[in-house]
Coordinates of C-alpha atoms and ligand atoms in Angstrom, one line a residue:
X1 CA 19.5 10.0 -5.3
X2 CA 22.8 9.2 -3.5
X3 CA 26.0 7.6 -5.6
X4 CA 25.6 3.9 -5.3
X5 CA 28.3 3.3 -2.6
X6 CA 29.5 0.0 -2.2
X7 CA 28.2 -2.5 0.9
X8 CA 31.0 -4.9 0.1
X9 CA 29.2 -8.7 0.6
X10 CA 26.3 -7.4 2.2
X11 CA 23.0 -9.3 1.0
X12 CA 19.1 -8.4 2.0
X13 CA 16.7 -10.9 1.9
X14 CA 13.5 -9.7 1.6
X15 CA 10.1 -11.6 2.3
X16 CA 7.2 -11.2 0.1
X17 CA 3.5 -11.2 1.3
X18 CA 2.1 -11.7 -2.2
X19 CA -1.0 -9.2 -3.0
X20 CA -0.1 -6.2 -4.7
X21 CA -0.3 -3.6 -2.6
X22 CA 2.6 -5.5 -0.9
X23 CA 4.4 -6.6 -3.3
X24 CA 4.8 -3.1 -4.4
X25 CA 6.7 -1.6 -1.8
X26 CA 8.7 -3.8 -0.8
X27 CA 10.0 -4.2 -4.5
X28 CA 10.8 -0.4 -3.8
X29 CA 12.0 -0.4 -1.1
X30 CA 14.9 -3.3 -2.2
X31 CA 15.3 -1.4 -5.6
X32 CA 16.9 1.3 -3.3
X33 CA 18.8 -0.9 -1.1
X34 CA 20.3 -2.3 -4.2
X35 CA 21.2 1.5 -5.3
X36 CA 23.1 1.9 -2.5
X37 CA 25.0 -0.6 -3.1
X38 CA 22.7 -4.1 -1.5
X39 CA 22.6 -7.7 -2.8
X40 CA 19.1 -8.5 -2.4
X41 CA 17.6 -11.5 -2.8
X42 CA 13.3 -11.8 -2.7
X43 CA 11.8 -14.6 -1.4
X44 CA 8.5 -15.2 -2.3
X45 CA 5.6 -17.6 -2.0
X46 CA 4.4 -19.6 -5.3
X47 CA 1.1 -17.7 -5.2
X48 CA 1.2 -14.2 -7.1
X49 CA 4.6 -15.0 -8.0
X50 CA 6.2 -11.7 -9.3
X51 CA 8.1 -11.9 -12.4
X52 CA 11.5 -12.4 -12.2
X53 CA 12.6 -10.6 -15.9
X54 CA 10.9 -7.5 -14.7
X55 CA 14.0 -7.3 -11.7
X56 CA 17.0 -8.9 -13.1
X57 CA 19.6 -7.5 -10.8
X58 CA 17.9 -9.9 -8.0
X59 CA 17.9 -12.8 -7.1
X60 CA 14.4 -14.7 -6.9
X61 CA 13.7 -17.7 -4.7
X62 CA 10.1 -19.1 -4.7
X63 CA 9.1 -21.3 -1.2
X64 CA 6.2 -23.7 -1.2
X65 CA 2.8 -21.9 0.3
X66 CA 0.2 -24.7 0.2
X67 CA -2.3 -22.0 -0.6
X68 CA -3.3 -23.1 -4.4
X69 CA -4.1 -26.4 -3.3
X70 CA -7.9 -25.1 -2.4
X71 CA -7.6 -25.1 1.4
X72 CA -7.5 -21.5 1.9
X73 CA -9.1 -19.0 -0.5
X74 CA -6.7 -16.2 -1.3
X75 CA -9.6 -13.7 -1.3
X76 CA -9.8 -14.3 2.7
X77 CA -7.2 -12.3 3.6
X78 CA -7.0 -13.2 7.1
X79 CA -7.1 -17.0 6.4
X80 CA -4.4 -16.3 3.7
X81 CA -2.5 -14.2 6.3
X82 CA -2.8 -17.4 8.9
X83 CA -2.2 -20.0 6.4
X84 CA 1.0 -18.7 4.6
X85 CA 2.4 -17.9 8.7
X86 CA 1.8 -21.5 8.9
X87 CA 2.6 -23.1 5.6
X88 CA 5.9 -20.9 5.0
X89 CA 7.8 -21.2 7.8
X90 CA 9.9 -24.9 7.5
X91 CA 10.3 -23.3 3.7
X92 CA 11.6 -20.5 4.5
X93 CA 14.0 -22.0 7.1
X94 CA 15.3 -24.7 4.8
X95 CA 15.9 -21.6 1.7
X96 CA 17.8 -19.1 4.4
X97 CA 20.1 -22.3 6.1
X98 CA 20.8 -23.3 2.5
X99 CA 21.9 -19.8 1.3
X100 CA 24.0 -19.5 5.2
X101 CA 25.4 -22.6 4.3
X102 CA 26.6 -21.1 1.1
X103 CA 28.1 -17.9 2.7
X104 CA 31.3 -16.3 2.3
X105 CA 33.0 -12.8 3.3
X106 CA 31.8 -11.9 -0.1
X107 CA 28.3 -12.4 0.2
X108 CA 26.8 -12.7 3.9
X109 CA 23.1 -12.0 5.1
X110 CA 23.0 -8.4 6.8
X111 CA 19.6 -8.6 7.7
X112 CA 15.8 -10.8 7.0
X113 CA 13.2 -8.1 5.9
X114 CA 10.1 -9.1 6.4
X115 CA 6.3 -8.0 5.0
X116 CA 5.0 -7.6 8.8
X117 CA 1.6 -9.6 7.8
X118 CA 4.8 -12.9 7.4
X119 CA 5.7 -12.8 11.0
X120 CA 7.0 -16.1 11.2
X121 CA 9.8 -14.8 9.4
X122 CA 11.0 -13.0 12.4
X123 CA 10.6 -16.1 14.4
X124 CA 12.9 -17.8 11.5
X125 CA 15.3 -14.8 11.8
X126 CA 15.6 -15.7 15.3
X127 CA 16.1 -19.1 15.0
X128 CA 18.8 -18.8 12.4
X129 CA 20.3 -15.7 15.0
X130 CA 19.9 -13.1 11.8
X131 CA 18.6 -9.9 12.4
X132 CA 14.8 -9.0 10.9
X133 CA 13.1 -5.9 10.5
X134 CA 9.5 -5.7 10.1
X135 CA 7.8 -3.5 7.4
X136 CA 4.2 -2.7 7.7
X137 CA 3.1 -1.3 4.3
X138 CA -0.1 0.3 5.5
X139 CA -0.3 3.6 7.5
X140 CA 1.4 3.8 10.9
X141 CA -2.0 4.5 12.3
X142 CA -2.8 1.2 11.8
X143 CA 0.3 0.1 14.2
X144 CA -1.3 2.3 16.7
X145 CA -4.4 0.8 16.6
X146 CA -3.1 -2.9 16.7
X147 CA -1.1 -1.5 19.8
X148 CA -4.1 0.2 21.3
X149 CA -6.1 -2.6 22.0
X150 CA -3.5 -4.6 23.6
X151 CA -2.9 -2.0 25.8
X152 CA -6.9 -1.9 26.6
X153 CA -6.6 -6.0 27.1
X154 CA -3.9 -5.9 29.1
X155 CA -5.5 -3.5 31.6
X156 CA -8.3 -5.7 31.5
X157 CA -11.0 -3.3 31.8
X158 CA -12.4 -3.6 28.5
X159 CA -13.1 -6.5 26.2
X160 CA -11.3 -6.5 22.8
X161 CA -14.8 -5.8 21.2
X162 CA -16.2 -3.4 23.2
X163 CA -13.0 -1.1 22.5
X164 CA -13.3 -1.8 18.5
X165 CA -16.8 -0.5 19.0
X166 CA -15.6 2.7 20.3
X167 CA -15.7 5.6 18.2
X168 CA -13.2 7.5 19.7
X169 CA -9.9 6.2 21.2
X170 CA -7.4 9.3 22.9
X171 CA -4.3 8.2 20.8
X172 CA -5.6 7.5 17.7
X173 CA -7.7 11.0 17.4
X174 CA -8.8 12.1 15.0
X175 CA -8.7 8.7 13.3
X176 CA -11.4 6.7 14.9
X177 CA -11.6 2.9 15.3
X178 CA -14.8 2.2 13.8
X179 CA -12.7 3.4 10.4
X180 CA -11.0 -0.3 10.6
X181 CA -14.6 -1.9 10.3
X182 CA -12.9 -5.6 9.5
X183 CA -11.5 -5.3 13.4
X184 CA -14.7 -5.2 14.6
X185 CA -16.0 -8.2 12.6
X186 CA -17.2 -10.8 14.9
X187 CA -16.4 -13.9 12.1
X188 CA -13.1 -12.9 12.4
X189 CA -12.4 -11.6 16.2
X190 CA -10.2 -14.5 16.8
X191 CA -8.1 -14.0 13.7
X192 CA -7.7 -10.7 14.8
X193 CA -6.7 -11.4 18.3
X194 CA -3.8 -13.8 16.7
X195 CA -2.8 -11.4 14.2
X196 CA -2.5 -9.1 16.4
X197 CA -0.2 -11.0 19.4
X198 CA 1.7 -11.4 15.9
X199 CA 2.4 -8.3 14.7
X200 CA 3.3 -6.8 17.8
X201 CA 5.5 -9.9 19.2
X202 CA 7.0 -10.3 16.3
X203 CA 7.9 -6.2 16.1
X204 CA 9.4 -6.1 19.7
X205 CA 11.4 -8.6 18.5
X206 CA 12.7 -7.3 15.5
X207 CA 15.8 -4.9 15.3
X208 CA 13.8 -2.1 13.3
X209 CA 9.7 -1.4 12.4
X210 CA 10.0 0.2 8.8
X211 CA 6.8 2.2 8.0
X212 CA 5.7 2.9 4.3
X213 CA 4.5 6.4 5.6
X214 CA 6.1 9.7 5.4
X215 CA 6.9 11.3 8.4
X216 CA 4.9 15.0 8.0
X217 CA 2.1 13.0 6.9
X218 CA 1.9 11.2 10.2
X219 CA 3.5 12.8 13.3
X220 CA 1.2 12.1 15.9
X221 CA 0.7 8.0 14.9
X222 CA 4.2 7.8 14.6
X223 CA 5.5 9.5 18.0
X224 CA 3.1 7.6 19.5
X225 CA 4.3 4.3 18.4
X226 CA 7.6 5.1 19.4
X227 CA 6.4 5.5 22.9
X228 CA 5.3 1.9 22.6
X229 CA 7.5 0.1 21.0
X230 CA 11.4 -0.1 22.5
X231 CA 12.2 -0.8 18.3
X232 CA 13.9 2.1 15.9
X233 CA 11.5 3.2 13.5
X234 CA 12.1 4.5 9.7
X235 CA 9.9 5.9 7.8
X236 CA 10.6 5.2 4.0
X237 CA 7.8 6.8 1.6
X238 CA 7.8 7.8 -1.3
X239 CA 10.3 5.3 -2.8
X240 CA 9.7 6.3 -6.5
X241 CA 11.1 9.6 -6.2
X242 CA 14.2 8.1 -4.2
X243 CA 14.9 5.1 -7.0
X244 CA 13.6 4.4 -10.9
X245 CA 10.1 3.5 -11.1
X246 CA 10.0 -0.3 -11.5
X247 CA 7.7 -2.6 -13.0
X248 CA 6.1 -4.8 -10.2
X249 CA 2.4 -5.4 -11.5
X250 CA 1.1 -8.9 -11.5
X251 CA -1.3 -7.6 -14.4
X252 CA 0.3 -6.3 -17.6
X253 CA -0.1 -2.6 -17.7
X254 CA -1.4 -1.1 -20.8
X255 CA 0.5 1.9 -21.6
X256 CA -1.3 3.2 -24.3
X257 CA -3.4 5.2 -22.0
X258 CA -0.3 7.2 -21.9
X259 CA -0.7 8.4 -25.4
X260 CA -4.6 9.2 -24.6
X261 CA -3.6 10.9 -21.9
X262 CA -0.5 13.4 -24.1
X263 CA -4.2 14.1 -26.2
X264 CA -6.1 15.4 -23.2
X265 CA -5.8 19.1 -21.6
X266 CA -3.6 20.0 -18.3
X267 CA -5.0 18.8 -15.0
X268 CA -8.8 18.0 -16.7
X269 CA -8.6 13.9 -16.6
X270 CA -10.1 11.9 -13.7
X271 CA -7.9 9.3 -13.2
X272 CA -10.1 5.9 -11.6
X273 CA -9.3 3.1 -9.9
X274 CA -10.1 1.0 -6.9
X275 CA -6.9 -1.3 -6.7
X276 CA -6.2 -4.7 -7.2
X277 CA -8.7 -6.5 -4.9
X278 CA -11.9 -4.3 -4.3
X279 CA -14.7 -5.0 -6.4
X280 CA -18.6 -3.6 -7.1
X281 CA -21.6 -5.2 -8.7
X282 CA -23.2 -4.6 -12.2
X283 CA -25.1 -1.6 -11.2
X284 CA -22.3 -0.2 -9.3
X285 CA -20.4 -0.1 -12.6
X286 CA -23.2 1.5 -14.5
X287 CA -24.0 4.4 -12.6
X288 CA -20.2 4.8 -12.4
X289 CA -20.3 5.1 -16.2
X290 CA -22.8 7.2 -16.7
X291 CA -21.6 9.8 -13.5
X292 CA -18.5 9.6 -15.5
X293 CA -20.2 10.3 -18.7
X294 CA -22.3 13.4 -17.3
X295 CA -19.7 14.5 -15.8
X296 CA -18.5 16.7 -18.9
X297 CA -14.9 15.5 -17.8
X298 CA -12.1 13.3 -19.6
X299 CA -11.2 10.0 -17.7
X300 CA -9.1 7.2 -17.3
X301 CA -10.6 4.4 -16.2
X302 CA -9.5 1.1 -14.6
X303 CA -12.0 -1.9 -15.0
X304 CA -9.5 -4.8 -14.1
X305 CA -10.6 -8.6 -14.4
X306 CA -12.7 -9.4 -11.5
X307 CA -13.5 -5.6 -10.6
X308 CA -17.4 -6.8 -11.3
X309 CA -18.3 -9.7 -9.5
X310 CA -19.4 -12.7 -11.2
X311 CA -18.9 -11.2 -14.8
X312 CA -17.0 -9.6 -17.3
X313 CA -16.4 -6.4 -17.1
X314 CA -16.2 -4.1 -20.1
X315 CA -18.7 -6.3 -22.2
X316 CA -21.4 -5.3 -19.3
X317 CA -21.0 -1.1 -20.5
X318 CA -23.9 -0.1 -23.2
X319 CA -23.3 0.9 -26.6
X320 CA -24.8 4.2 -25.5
X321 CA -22.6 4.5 -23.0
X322 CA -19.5 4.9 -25.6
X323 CA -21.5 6.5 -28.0
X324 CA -21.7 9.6 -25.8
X325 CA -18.2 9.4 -24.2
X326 CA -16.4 8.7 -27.5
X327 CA -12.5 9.7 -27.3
X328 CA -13.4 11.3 -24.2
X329 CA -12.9 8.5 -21.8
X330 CA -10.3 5.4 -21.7
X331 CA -10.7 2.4 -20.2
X332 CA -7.8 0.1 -19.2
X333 CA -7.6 -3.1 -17.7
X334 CA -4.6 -2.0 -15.1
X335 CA -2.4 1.2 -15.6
X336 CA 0.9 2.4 -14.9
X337 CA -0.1 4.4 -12.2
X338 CA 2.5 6.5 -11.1
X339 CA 3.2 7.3 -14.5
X340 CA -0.7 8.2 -14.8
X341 CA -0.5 9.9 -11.3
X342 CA 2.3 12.1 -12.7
X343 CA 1.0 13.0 -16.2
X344 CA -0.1 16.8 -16.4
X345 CA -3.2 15.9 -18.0
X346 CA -4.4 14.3 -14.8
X347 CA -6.2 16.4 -12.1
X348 CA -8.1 14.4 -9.9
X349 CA -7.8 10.5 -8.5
X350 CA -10.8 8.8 -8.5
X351 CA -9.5 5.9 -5.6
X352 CA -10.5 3.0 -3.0
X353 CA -7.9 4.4 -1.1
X354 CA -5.4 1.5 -0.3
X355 CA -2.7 3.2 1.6
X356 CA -0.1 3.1 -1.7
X357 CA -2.6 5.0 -4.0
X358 CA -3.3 7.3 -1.5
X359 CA 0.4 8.1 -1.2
X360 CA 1.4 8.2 -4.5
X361 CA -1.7 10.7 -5.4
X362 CA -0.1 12.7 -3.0
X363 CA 3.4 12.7 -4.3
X364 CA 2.4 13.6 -7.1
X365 CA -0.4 16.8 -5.7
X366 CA -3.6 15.1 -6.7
X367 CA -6.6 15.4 -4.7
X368 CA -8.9 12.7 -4.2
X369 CA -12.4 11.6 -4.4
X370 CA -12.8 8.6 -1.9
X371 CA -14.8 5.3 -1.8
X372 CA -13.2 3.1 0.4
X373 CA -14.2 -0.4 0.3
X374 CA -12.5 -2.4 3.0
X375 CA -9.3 -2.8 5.4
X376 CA -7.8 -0.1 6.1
X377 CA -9.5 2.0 3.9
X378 CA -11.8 3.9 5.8
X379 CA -9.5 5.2 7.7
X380 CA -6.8 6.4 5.1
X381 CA -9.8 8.1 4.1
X382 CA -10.3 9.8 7.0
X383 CA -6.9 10.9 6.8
X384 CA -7.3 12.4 3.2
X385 CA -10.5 14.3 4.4
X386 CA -10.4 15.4 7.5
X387 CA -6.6 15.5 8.3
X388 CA -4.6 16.7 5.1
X389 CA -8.0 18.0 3.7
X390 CA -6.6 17.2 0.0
X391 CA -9.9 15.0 -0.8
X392 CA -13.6 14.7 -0.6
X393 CA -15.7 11.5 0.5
X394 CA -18.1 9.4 -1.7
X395 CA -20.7 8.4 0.3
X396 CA -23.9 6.6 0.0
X397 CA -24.9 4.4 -2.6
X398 CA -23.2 4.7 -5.6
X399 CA -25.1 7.1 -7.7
X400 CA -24.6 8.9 -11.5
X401 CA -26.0 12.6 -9.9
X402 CA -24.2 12.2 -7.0
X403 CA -20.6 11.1 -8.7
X404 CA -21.3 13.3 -11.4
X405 CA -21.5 16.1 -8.7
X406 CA -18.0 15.1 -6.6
X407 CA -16.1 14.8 -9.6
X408 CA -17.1 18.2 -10.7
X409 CA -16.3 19.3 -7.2
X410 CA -13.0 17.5 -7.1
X411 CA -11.9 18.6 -10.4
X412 CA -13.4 22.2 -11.1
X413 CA -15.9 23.9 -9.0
X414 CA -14.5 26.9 -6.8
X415 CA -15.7 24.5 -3.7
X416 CA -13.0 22.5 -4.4
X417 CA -10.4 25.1 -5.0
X418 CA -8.8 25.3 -1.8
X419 CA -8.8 21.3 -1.8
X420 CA -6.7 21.3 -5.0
X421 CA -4.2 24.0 -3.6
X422 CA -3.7 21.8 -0.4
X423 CA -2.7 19.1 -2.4
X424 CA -0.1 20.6 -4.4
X425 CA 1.2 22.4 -1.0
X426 CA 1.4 18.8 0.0
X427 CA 3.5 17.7 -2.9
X428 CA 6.1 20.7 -2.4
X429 CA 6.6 19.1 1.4
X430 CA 7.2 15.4 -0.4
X431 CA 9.6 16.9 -3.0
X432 CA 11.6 19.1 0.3
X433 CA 11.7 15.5 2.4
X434 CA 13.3 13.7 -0.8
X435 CA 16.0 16.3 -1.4
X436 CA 19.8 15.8 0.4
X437 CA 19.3 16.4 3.6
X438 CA 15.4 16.0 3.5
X439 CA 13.8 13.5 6.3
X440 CA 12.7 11.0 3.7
X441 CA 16.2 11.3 1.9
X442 CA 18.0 10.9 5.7
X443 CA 15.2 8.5 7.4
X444 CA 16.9 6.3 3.9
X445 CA 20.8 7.0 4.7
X446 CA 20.0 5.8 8.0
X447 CA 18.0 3.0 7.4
X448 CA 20.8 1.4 5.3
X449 CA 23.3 2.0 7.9
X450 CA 21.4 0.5 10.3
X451 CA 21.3 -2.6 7.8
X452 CA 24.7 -2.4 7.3
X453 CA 25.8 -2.3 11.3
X454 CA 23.7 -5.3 12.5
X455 CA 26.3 -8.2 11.4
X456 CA 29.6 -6.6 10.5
Ligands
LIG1 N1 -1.9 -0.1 -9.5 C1 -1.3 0.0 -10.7 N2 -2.2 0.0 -11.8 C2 -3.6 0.1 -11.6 C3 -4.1 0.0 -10.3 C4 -3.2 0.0 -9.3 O1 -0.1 -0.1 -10.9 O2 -4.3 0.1 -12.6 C5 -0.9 -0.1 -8.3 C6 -0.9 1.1 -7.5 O3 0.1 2.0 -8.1 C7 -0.5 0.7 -6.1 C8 -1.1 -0.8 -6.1 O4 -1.3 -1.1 -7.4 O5 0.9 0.7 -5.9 C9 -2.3 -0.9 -5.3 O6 -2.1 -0.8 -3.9 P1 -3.1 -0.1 -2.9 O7 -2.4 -0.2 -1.6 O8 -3.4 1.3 -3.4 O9 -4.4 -0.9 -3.0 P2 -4.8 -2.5 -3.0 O10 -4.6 -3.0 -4.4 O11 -3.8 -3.2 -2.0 O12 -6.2 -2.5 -2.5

């Protein structure tokens, strides 16, 4: 990582959308910004508040979000993306004129970066004439596809459903759109439409589009974009092997799987989880215990709070079910994940694929086996699979011969050798990008001097 280098009174402010796979990345991303030398402060709405402690060298301001008083559910993510555009914006106005007001030469706002799903923070960046740069934490394939059906309306030659019902769309091959399933939801069509005019209004506007993506990963998405977009574009993955790992889970982490995991042999452990918001039913969870169990292999498993709906999870597994899998298996409520990710025991990711899993698991040269639930999901896996060809797909119902099977496959049959080796190959291209001169390591350098440059 680069000397911290002094940006005399320049101060970030950085706005939260508040789910995990959110808060996550942006936390990293201003961890590094502080490195190099950044006064950041995060605002944040009440709901999934982070906790301050965990980040003392920023500052942490909370605005009112209107969400916990039962009008919006935070579980519909497209009425909590709507709702918090609505509910934050006065608050966020009022918390950036206040700190303005306050301003001197030895603390000034360089730049408002915003979580792209909190447009209205660009909107309040241009109101306040401050710069704001947009981050979309999700794959820059899902830009394209945002930006591919406004193209299609625009031409008007195709209705905005027909085109989400094609299966194959020029500029997103090989990705498909019928990978992004939620855009082709009818019950949500016109939240689609809005957050769509959003995002890609509220991008043009901004004076950068920061993508939590790697370039090598994503060439084609990416050049693409650019073609679209008059905005600079920086690419900023994999932030923990450019800063310290921080601590940003809203669930405390229990690190004793850490100590299992010392016990267990080199790459033999499947590591499973599927994220912070995806969940399964009762039966779902026992045939993933028992193709666990069969399996023959070590694992880590996640069973958060509300990963079963409607009850409580760990009381719901049999007697007989840790009978037979004794020290052999270790269930946590939420891990330290890229601390599991980069533990030798651990040879296999078991994931839902949200876009930050699926990056860390390759940072760290894990293949996956996939079971995408929702979102964007679908079509990071088709990335994994088909593209980088460092995982294997989980499809059907879920079922103890059939998981028992793909985790052997993932983890030690010949058929999945090649698989294994691609991943690692993969890693040695993330550890290249992050070293001086590296893209990832320069795509950085650059990004902060553009921070720097736009209100000296
Ligand atoms: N995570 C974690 N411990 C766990 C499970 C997940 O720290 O037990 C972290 C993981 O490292 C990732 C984030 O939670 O950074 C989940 O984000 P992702 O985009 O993968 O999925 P989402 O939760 O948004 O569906």
């Amino acid at each position: 990582m680069e000397k911290h280098r002094e940006q005399k009174g320049s101060r970030l402010v950085f706005v939260l959308y508040p789910f995990q796979g959110h808060i996550n990345p942006m936390l990293q991303l201003a961890t590094i910004m502080y490195s190099k030398g950044f006064s950041i402060t995060i605002v944040h709405p009440q709901f999934n508040s982070p906790d301050p402690s965990k980040h003392p060298q920023f500052t942490f301001t909370p605005i009112a979000d209107d969400l916990s008083q039962g009008k919006v559910s935070p579980a519909d993510l497209f009425g909590a993306i709507s709702a918090l555009n609505k509910n934050c914006e006065e608050p966020l106005k009022e918390c950036i004129q206040k700190m303005l007001k306050a301003e001197d030469t030895h603390d000034r706002i360089s730049c408002i970066i915003y979580d792209g799903l909190m447009y209205f923070a660009q909107s309040v960046a241009d109101h306040l004439k401050l710069p704001g740069m947009s981050v979309r934490t999700s794959a820059a394939a899902t830009v394209l596809a945002f930006a591919v059906f406004r193209r299609g309306d625009e031409q008007g030659y195709i209705s905005f459903l027909d085109l989400m019902s094609k299966d194959q769309v020029t500029e997103l091959q090989p990705l498909r759109l019928k990978d992004l399933p939620i855009l082709r939801n009818q019950d949500v069509a016109d939240l689609v439409l809005e957050l769509r005019a959003n995002l890609s209004d509220s991008v043009k506007k901004s004076s950068a589009l920061i993508v939590n993506t790697m370039d090598f990963l994503e060439q084609n998405a990416l050049k693409q974009i650019q073609g679209l977009f008059p905005t600079p574009i920086f690419t900023v993955r994999p932030f923990h092997k450019l800063a310290p790992i921080i601590f940003s889970s809203l669930l405390k982490e229990d690190t004793n799987c850490i100590s299992w995991l010392d016990r267990q042999a080199p790459k033999s452990v499947i590591y499973v989880s599927f994220g912070s918001l995806a969940s399964i039913d009762e039966k779902e969870l026992l045939e993933t215990a028992w193709g666990l169990a069969n399996s023959d292999q070590p694992f880590l498993w996640v069973v958060r709070p509300g990963l079963v709906r409607g009850s409580k999870c760990a009381e719901l597994l049999p007697k007989s079910f840790e009978e037979r899998v004794g020290e052999r298996g270790c269930i946590v409520e939420w891990a330290p994940q890229l601390e599991v990710l980069a533990h030798g025991a651990v040879g296999g990711f078991w994931s839902h694929c949200g876009w930050n899993s699926t990056l860390e698991s390759i940072c760290e040269g894990v293949p996956m086996l996939c079971r995408p639930f929702f979102g964007d999901q679908n079509l990071n896996v088709r990335y994994v699979c088909d593209v980088w060809k460092v995982g294997l797909e989980l499809e059907n119902e879920l079922e103890r011969g059939n998981i028992e099977k793909a985790v052997r496959t993932l983890m030690v049959n010949t058929e999945g050798e090649e698989m294994r080796k691609r991943a690692m190959h993969l890693k040695e291209k993330v550890n290249l990008s992050v070293r001086e001169g590296g893209s990832c390591y320069n795509s950085m350098n650059e990004l902060a001097d553009q921070m720097l440059s736009l209100r000296s």
